[in-house]
Amino acid sequence: MRRSMQLGTSAKDQVLAATALCGELSPLAASRLVPSQSYRYHVLEDLLKAKLLRPYRRDKVKGYRLTRRAKDQLAEQGPDRYAALFCGCVRTNSYASELPRRLRMHRLGEIIAMMMLCGVHVFRDEKADLFGTHTLPQDSQLPAFYPAREVQALGDVAIKIKNARMTGVLLAPKHFYLVYNTGGTLMRWAPASELRARTLLSEFLGRHTGVADYAGQTAAAILVGDSMELAPVLLQSRGGGKRQLFYLDGTFAQMYYLPDTPQGDAILHLLLEPGRQSALHAAIQSTLQPKAPQGNFAYDAQDEQGRPVLFAWDFDLVRIQSFALGLGSRALTGTAIAFDFQADALRQIFGDRVAVRSLSFERTRRLLGI
């Protein structure tokens, strides 16, 4: 007799749900959903034995896919959540073997895992069908994440941005973001497509969501990578020989870099909650002097000697670059304030020109309740 499976929030449920949403789950995404290695082994082993999950390896890349039994049970237990994912030739119902397509599934799965861990609504039955109905009911719960394939319901607009590399769109109560996942290397980057995606989606979201704060707002970007060690590489990149890889090209006025770790989850929480951001800024500002006009470059305050200070805890790559260039062009020194897990990356980026002051991540996390 086939065992029934109830929708829930157990580790097994989370793994199956994330796999359903992306099509093929990477080991990294599985490790994020089930951090304990020994427990993760038992979770995956139980799912494999129950024939709900199966491993897939090709081109030396391993992933996990749902079996037909798992799809049938998920669709039966939660039709509003899963049925649309397992019908016809939608990406999550087809078995891709080409490495680029599989890696896109892996990158999406890693973003899905991060969103689930941060309490962001990712399931169809939890959020409004924004891109299908072109409206966001006033009682819609935010934050909500819409994978790129859901954006495709926009029709002609989606065709214009089909080459964009975003994994999806994240709606927060005050802001909205295009979300990217560069993994452990420089991702491919299409400046014209990313600019069109930013422009068209900013216009659409500003007009159709009914969220007052979205009106006239331009989308920011969230860029997720495997670790903080990649951050200096991203800032130093010029796009490679053919300019096909990631580089800061001015498409976004804000681009926040988050490591795919629990520390990155905490930064995402802060980005989604302006109140906690304000509390953190107020605490930092209390030890500094107000900002004084000192040219057109990014900084937030100044120290007792009048040197510029940048609040870099959100790791906005654009502001970090502006701060470095502004200090360099004016032969100034300054200070950057960030969490301890970000400090080494900032020292590599700034060199001797900037002193990096570290905030205890664990202490700050406890004080802010994240």
Short mmCIF file of C-alpha atoms in Angstrom, two decimals:
data_model
loop_
_atom_site.label_atom_id
_atom_site.label_comp_id
_atom_site.label_asym_id
_atom_site.label_seq_id
_atom_site.Cartn_x
_atom_site.Cartn_y
_atom_site.Cartn_z
CA MET A 1 0.00 0.00 0.00
CA ARG A 2 1.32 3.44 -0.94
CA ARG A 3 2.12 5.57 2.06
CA SER A 4 0.33 8.91 2.14
CA MET A 5 2.31 12.05 2.81
CA GLN A 6 0.88 15.05 4.66
CA LEU A 7 1.90 18.61 3.91
CA GLY A 8 3.95 19.99 6.75
CA THR A 9 7.15 21.60 7.88
CA SER A 10 9.30 18.60 8.77
CA ALA A 11 12.75 18.30 7.23
CA LYS A 12 11.46 15.73 4.75
CA ASP A 13 8.59 18.01 3.76
CA GLN A 14 10.96 20.92 3.24
CA VAL A 15 13.29 18.89 1.03
CA LEU A 16 10.44 17.55 -1.09
CA ALA A 17 8.82 20.98 -1.39
CA ALA A 18 12.03 22.69 -2.46
CA THR A 19 12.72 19.95 -5.00
CA ALA A 20 9.21 20.32 -6.40
CA LEU A 21 9.68 24.06 -6.82
CA CYS A 22 13.04 23.92 -8.59
CA GLY A 23 12.98 20.56 -10.41
CA GLU A 24 16.34 19.29 -9.16
CA LEU A 25 17.76 20.06 -5.74
CA SER A 26 21.48 20.59 -5.26
CA PRO A 27 23.41 19.11 -2.32
CA LEU A 28 24.07 22.67 -1.13
CA ALA A 29 20.35 23.44 -0.98
CA ALA A 30 19.73 20.19 0.89
CA SER A 31 22.47 21.09 3.38
CA ARG A 32 20.87 24.48 3.97
CA LEU A 33 17.46 22.95 4.65
CA VAL A 34 18.92 20.24 6.92
CA PRO A 35 22.13 21.70 8.42
CA SER A 36 23.09 18.67 10.53
CA GLN A 37 25.11 16.31 8.34
CA SER A 38 24.12 13.18 10.22
CA TYR A 39 20.43 14.10 10.29
CA ARG A 40 20.55 15.12 6.63
CA TYR A 41 21.91 11.69 5.77
CA HIS A 42 18.96 10.03 7.51
CA VAL A 43 16.42 12.38 5.90
CA LEU A 44 17.72 11.76 2.39
CA GLU A 45 18.14 8.04 3.03
CA ASP A 46 14.53 7.74 4.23
CA LEU A 47 13.24 9.63 1.19
CA LEU A 48 15.29 7.45 -1.15
CA LYS A 49 14.09 4.24 0.53
CA ALA A 50 10.48 5.43 0.32
CA LYS A 51 11.04 6.04 -3.41
CA LEU A 52 10.04 9.67 -3.08
CA LEU A 53 13.43 11.04 -4.06
CA ARG A 54 16.10 9.75 -6.41
CA PRO A 55 19.70 10.87 -6.93
CA TYR A 56 20.81 12.01 -10.36
CA ARG A 57 24.43 12.40 -11.41
CA ARG A 58 25.75 13.52 -14.76
CA ASP A 59 28.78 15.56 -15.83
CA LYS A 60 30.16 15.05 -12.31
CA VAL A 61 27.27 17.11 -10.88
CA LYS A 62 24.90 15.49 -8.39
CA GLY A 63 21.33 16.46 -7.63
CA TYR A 64 18.08 15.06 -6.28
CA ARG A 65 14.81 14.68 -8.20
CA LEU A 66 11.30 13.73 -7.24
CA THR A 67 9.98 10.38 -8.32
CA ARG A 68 6.60 9.96 -9.97
CA ARG A 69 5.30 8.59 -6.66
CA ALA A 70 6.36 11.76 -4.86
CA LYS A 71 4.77 13.99 -7.51
CA ASP A 72 1.51 12.08 -7.35
CA GLN A 73 1.38 12.24 -3.56
CA LEU A 74 2.27 15.94 -3.39
CA ALA A 75 -0.34 16.81 -6.03
CA GLU A 76 -2.93 14.71 -4.20
CA GLN A 77 -2.25 16.18 -0.76
CA GLY A 78 -1.78 19.80 -1.91
CA PRO A 79 -3.31 20.39 -5.35
CA ASP A 80 -3.36 24.17 -4.98
CA ARG A 81 0.31 24.14 -4.13
CA TYR A 82 1.75 21.48 -6.41
CA ALA A 83 -0.59 20.38 -9.21
CA ALA A 84 0.55 23.11 -11.61
CA LEU A 85 4.17 22.06 -11.14
CA PHE A 86 3.59 18.50 -12.36
CA CYS A 87 1.51 18.91 -15.49
CA GLY A 88 2.45 19.10 -19.14
CA CYS A 89 5.93 20.21 -20.10
CA VAL A 90 6.59 22.76 -17.37
CA ARG A 91 10.22 22.85 -16.30
CA THR A 92 9.62 21.28 -12.91
CA ASN A 93 7.91 18.30 -14.54
CA SER A 94 10.50 17.61 -17.24
CA TYR A 95 13.79 15.83 -16.81
CA ALA A 96 16.59 18.03 -18.08
CA SER A 97 19.94 16.40 -18.72
CA GLU A 98 21.81 19.41 -20.15
CA LEU A 99 24.23 20.76 -17.55
CA PRO A 100 23.32 24.47 -17.98
CA ARG A 101 19.63 23.74 -17.37
CA ARG A 102 20.40 21.56 -14.39
CA LEU A 103 22.63 24.23 -12.88
CA ARG A 104 19.85 26.80 -13.27
CA MET A 105 17.58 24.42 -11.34
CA HIS A 106 20.25 24.09 -8.66
CA ARG A 107 20.65 27.86 -8.36
CA LEU A 108 16.89 28.32 -8.08
CA GLY A 109 16.68 25.57 -5.45
CA GLU A 110 19.34 27.30 -3.36
CA ILE A 111 17.39 30.56 -3.48
CA ILE A 112 14.16 28.73 -2.65
CA ALA A 113 15.87 27.15 0.38
CA MET A 114 17.08 30.55 1.60
CA MET A 115 13.61 32.05 1.18
CA MET A 116 11.97 29.17 3.04
CA LEU A 117 14.45 29.52 5.90
CA CYS A 118 13.69 33.25 6.11
CA GLY A 119 9.92 32.82 6.21
CA VAL A 120 9.32 34.21 2.72
CA HIS A 121 6.17 32.91 1.00
CA VAL A 122 7.21 30.74 -1.93
CA PHE A 123 4.20 28.49 -2.56
CA ARG A 124 1.39 29.32 -4.98
CA ASP A 125 -1.31 28.82 -2.37
CA GLU A 126 0.41 31.26 0.01
CA LYS A 127 0.74 34.25 -2.29
CA ALA A 128 -1.24 36.19 -4.87
CA ASP A 129 -1.05 35.16 -8.52
CA LEU A 130 0.49 38.54 -9.25
CA PHE A 131 1.91 37.87 -12.69
CA GLY A 132 -1.13 35.88 -13.81
CA THR A 133 -3.88 38.23 -12.63
CA HIS A 134 -1.73 41.39 -12.84
CA THR A 135 -2.91 42.50 -9.44
CA LEU A 136 -1.88 42.06 -5.82
CA PRO A 137 -4.82 41.93 -3.37
CA GLN A 138 -4.46 44.32 -0.46
CA ASP A 139 -4.58 41.45 2.02
CA SER A 140 -1.65 39.65 0.35
CA GLN A 141 1.01 38.57 2.77
CA LEU A 142 4.52 39.79 2.11
CA PRO A 143 7.37 39.00 1.72
CA ALA A 144 6.79 36.72 -1.25
CA PHE A 145 9.14 35.24 -3.82
CA TYR A 146 8.13 34.62 -7.44
CA PRO A 147 10.48 32.38 -9.47
CA ALA A 148 11.32 33.54 -12.98
CA ARG A 149 8.99 30.96 -14.54
CA GLU A 150 6.04 32.58 -12.74
CA VAL A 151 7.08 35.96 -14.16
CA GLN A 152 6.69 34.39 -17.60
CA ALA A 153 2.91 34.66 -17.17
CA LEU A 154 3.33 38.31 -18.16
CA GLY A 155 3.45 37.20 -21.81
CA ASP A 156 5.03 39.82 -24.09
CA VAL A 157 6.90 41.48 -21.23
CA ALA A 158 8.38 38.12 -20.23
CA ILE A 159 9.60 37.53 -23.79
CA LYS A 160 11.54 40.79 -23.65
CA ILE A 161 13.42 39.69 -20.53
CA LYS A 162 13.79 35.96 -21.21
CA ASN A 163 17.58 36.22 -21.37
CA ALA A 164 17.86 37.83 -17.94
CA ARG A 165 19.76 35.72 -15.41
CA MET A 166 17.58 36.42 -12.39
CA THR A 167 16.16 33.49 -10.46
CA GLY A 168 13.07 35.46 -9.51
CA VAL A 169 11.48 38.52 -7.91
CA LEU A 170 11.25 39.14 -4.16
CA LEU A 171 8.51 41.43 -2.87
CA ALA A 172 9.05 42.92 0.58
CA PRO A 173 6.68 45.28 2.43
CA LYS A 174 8.71 48.37 1.44
CA HIS A 175 10.97 47.28 -1.41
CA PHE A 176 11.24 44.77 -4.24
CA TYR A 177 14.30 43.00 -5.57
CA LEU A 178 15.47 40.97 -8.54
CA VAL A 179 17.30 37.97 -7.09
CA TYR A 180 20.39 36.37 -8.63
CA ASN A 181 22.54 33.41 -7.63
CA THR A 182 26.13 33.39 -8.81
CA GLY A 183 27.04 30.17 -6.95
CA GLY A 184 30.78 29.74 -6.42
CA THR A 185 31.96 31.45 -9.62
CA LEU A 186 31.22 34.50 -11.73
CA MET A 187 27.81 34.03 -13.29
CA ARG A 188 27.06 34.83 -16.91
CA TRP A 189 25.76 38.37 -17.27
CA ALA A 190 23.73 40.01 -20.04
CA PRO A 191 23.70 43.78 -19.30
CA ALA A 192 21.01 44.68 -21.85
CA SER A 193 18.69 41.91 -20.64
CA GLU A 194 19.24 42.77 -16.97
CA LEU A 195 18.52 46.44 -17.66
CA ARG A 196 15.31 45.55 -19.48
CA ALA A 197 14.27 43.25 -16.64
CA ARG A 198 14.93 45.95 -14.05
CA THR A 199 13.07 48.61 -16.07
CA LEU A 200 10.05 46.57 -17.14
CA LEU A 201 9.51 44.84 -13.81
CA SER A 202 9.95 48.09 -11.87
CA GLU A 203 7.27 49.68 -14.02
CA PHE A 204 4.95 46.68 -13.70
CA LEU A 205 5.33 46.32 -9.94
CA GLY A 206 4.96 50.05 -9.37
CA ARG A 207 1.67 50.10 -11.26
CA HIS A 208 -0.03 46.82 -10.46
CA THR A 209 0.76 45.82 -6.89
CA GLY A 210 -1.12 48.60 -5.14
CA VAL A 211 1.76 48.91 -2.65
CA ALA A 212 2.18 52.66 -2.16
CA ASP A 213 5.89 52.39 -1.42
CA TYR A 214 6.50 50.68 -4.76
CA ALA A 215 5.26 53.64 -6.82
CA GLY A 216 8.17 55.24 -8.65
CA GLN A 217 10.60 52.78 -7.08
CA THR A 218 13.32 51.06 -9.08
CA ALA A 219 14.15 47.44 -8.33
CA ALA A 220 17.28 46.72 -6.35
CA ALA A 221 19.19 43.45 -6.72
CA ILE A 222 20.13 40.69 -4.30
CA LEU A 223 23.10 38.62 -5.42
CA VAL A 224 23.64 35.34 -3.56
CA GLY A 225 26.94 33.45 -3.68
CA ASP A 226 28.39 30.42 -1.98
CA SER A 227 30.65 32.34 0.42
CA MET A 228 32.08 35.74 1.36
CA GLU A 229 35.36 34.79 -0.35
CA LEU A 230 33.69 35.46 -3.69
CA ALA A 231 32.83 39.09 -2.88
CA PRO A 232 36.24 40.61 -3.79
CA VAL A 233 36.23 38.62 -7.03
CA LEU A 234 32.84 40.08 -7.95
CA LEU A 235 34.00 43.65 -7.34
CA GLN A 236 37.25 43.16 -9.26
CA SER A 237 35.59 41.48 -12.24
CA ARG A 238 35.53 43.27 -15.60
CA GLY A 239 33.34 40.67 -17.25
CA GLY A 240 36.00 38.36 -18.65
CA GLY A 241 37.58 38.46 -22.09
CA LYS A 242 34.27 38.67 -23.94
CA ARG A 243 32.46 40.68 -21.24
CA GLN A 244 29.99 37.84 -20.79
CA LEU A 245 30.53 37.33 -17.06
CA PHE A 246 29.29 39.35 -14.11
CA TYR A 247 30.59 42.85 -13.50
CA LEU A 248 29.14 46.00 -11.93
CA ASP A 249 27.80 47.75 -15.00
CA GLY A 250 25.50 50.32 -13.41
CA THR A 251 22.30 48.37 -14.06
CA PHE A 252 21.32 48.51 -10.38
CA ALA A 253 21.74 51.38 -7.95
CA GLN A 254 21.80 48.84 -5.10
CA MET A 255 23.10 45.28 -5.29
CA TYR A 256 23.34 43.44 -1.99
CA TYR A 257 25.69 40.47 -1.78
CA LEU A 258 24.57 37.65 0.56
CA PRO A 259 26.49 34.46 1.24
CA ASP A 260 24.37 31.32 1.05
CA THR A 261 24.82 30.69 4.78
CA PRO A 262 22.91 31.37 8.02
CA GLN A 263 24.73 34.73 8.14
CA GLY A 264 23.31 35.55 4.72
CA ASP A 265 19.85 34.62 6.00
CA ALA A 266 20.24 37.20 8.77
CA ILE A 267 21.18 39.92 6.27
CA LEU A 268 18.12 39.03 4.22
CA HIS A 269 15.96 39.35 7.35
CA LEU A 270 17.34 42.86 7.86
CA LEU A 271 16.69 43.84 4.25
CA LEU A 272 13.10 42.67 4.62
CA GLU A 273 12.49 44.50 7.90
CA PRO A 274 13.13 48.28 7.78
CA GLY A 275 12.46 48.63 11.50
CA ARG A 276 15.39 46.44 12.44
CA GLN A 277 17.56 48.19 9.85
CA SER A 278 16.76 51.54 11.46
CA ALA A 279 17.57 50.19 14.92
CA LEU A 280 20.93 48.91 13.71
CA HIS A 281 21.78 52.18 11.96
CA ALA A 282 20.80 54.21 15.02
CA ALA A 283 23.04 52.09 17.24
CA ILE A 284 26.00 52.52 14.88
CA GLN A 285 25.34 56.22 14.32
CA SER A 286 25.31 56.91 18.06
CA THR A 287 29.10 56.49 18.17
CA LEU A 288 29.77 58.75 15.16
CA GLN A 289 29.27 62.25 13.81
CA PRO A 290 26.57 63.16 11.28
CA LYS A 291 27.52 63.00 7.63
CA ALA A 292 28.83 66.24 6.13
CA PRO A 293 28.79 66.94 2.37
CA GLN A 294 32.10 65.80 0.98
CA GLY A 295 31.64 65.15 -2.68
CA ASN A 296 29.49 62.82 -4.67
CA PHE A 297 30.31 59.39 -3.26
CA ALA A 298 28.64 56.97 -0.87
CA TYR A 299 29.16 57.12 2.88
CA ASP A 300 26.93 57.39 5.96
CA ALA A 301 28.71 59.27 8.74
CA GLN A 302 32.09 60.57 9.81
CA ASP A 303 34.37 59.90 12.75
CA GLU A 304 35.77 62.45 15.20
CA GLN A 305 38.56 63.30 12.77
CA GLY A 306 36.07 63.99 9.98
CA ARG A 307 36.92 60.86 7.98
CA PRO A 308 34.09 59.23 6.00
CA VAL A 309 32.46 56.11 7.46
CA LEU A 310 30.50 53.57 5.42
CA PHE A 311 27.89 51.27 6.96
CA ALA A 312 28.74 48.14 4.99
CA TRP A 313 26.80 45.47 6.90
CA ASP A 314 24.33 45.09 3.99
CA PHE A 315 27.29 44.54 1.62
CA ASP A 316 25.87 46.71 -1.13
CA LEU A 317 28.47 46.16 -3.86
CA VAL A 318 27.58 49.43 -5.60
CA ARG A 319 28.07 51.56 -2.47
CA ILE A 320 31.24 49.70 -1.53
CA GLN A 321 32.66 50.41 -4.98
CA SER A 322 31.58 54.07 -4.78
CA PHE A 323 33.19 54.44 -1.34
CA ALA A 324 36.49 52.97 -2.54
CA LEU A 325 36.58 55.12 -5.68
CA GLY A 326 35.54 58.25 -3.79
CA LEU A 327 38.27 57.87 -1.20
CA GLY A 328 40.85 57.06 -3.85
CA SER A 329 40.07 60.04 -6.07
CA ARG A 330 40.26 62.39 -3.08
CA ALA A 331 43.29 60.76 -1.42
CA LEU A 332 41.27 60.18 1.73
CA THR A 333 41.17 57.40 4.28
CA GLY A 334 38.01 56.11 5.88
CA THR A 335 36.30 53.43 7.91
CA ALA A 336 33.86 50.66 6.95
CA ILE A 337 31.61 49.09 9.59
CA ALA A 338 30.41 45.53 8.93
CA PHE A 339 29.85 42.20 10.61
CA ASP A 340 32.82 40.09 11.60
CA PHE A 341 32.13 37.46 8.93
CA GLN A 342 32.35 40.21 6.26
CA ALA A 343 35.51 41.88 7.54
CA ASP A 344 38.16 39.85 5.67
CA ALA A 345 36.40 40.37 2.34
CA LEU A 346 36.25 44.12 2.93
CA ARG A 347 39.94 44.27 3.85
CA GLN A 348 40.78 42.56 0.57
CA ILE A 349 38.62 45.05 -1.31
CA PHE A 350 39.78 48.26 0.39
CA GLY A 351 43.38 47.52 1.31
CA ASP A 352 45.13 49.95 3.65
CA ARG A 353 43.00 52.96 2.73
CA VAL A 354 40.05 51.84 4.84
CA ALA A 355 39.98 50.62 8.43
CA VAL A 356 37.38 47.90 8.91
CA ARG A 357 35.47 47.88 12.20
CA SER A 358 33.78 44.59 12.99
CA LEU A 359 30.41 44.14 14.65
CA SER A 360 29.84 40.85 16.43
CA PHE A 361 27.35 39.04 14.25
CA GLU A 362 26.09 36.77 17.01
CA ARG A 363 25.67 39.58 19.54
CA THR A 364 23.93 41.84 17.02
CA ARG A 365 21.66 39.01 15.88
CA ARG A 366 20.55 38.38 19.46
CA LEU A 367 20.00 42.08 20.18
CA LEU A 368 17.89 42.55 17.03
CA GLY A 369 16.04 39.28 17.46
CA ILE A 370 16.87 37.73 14.08
#
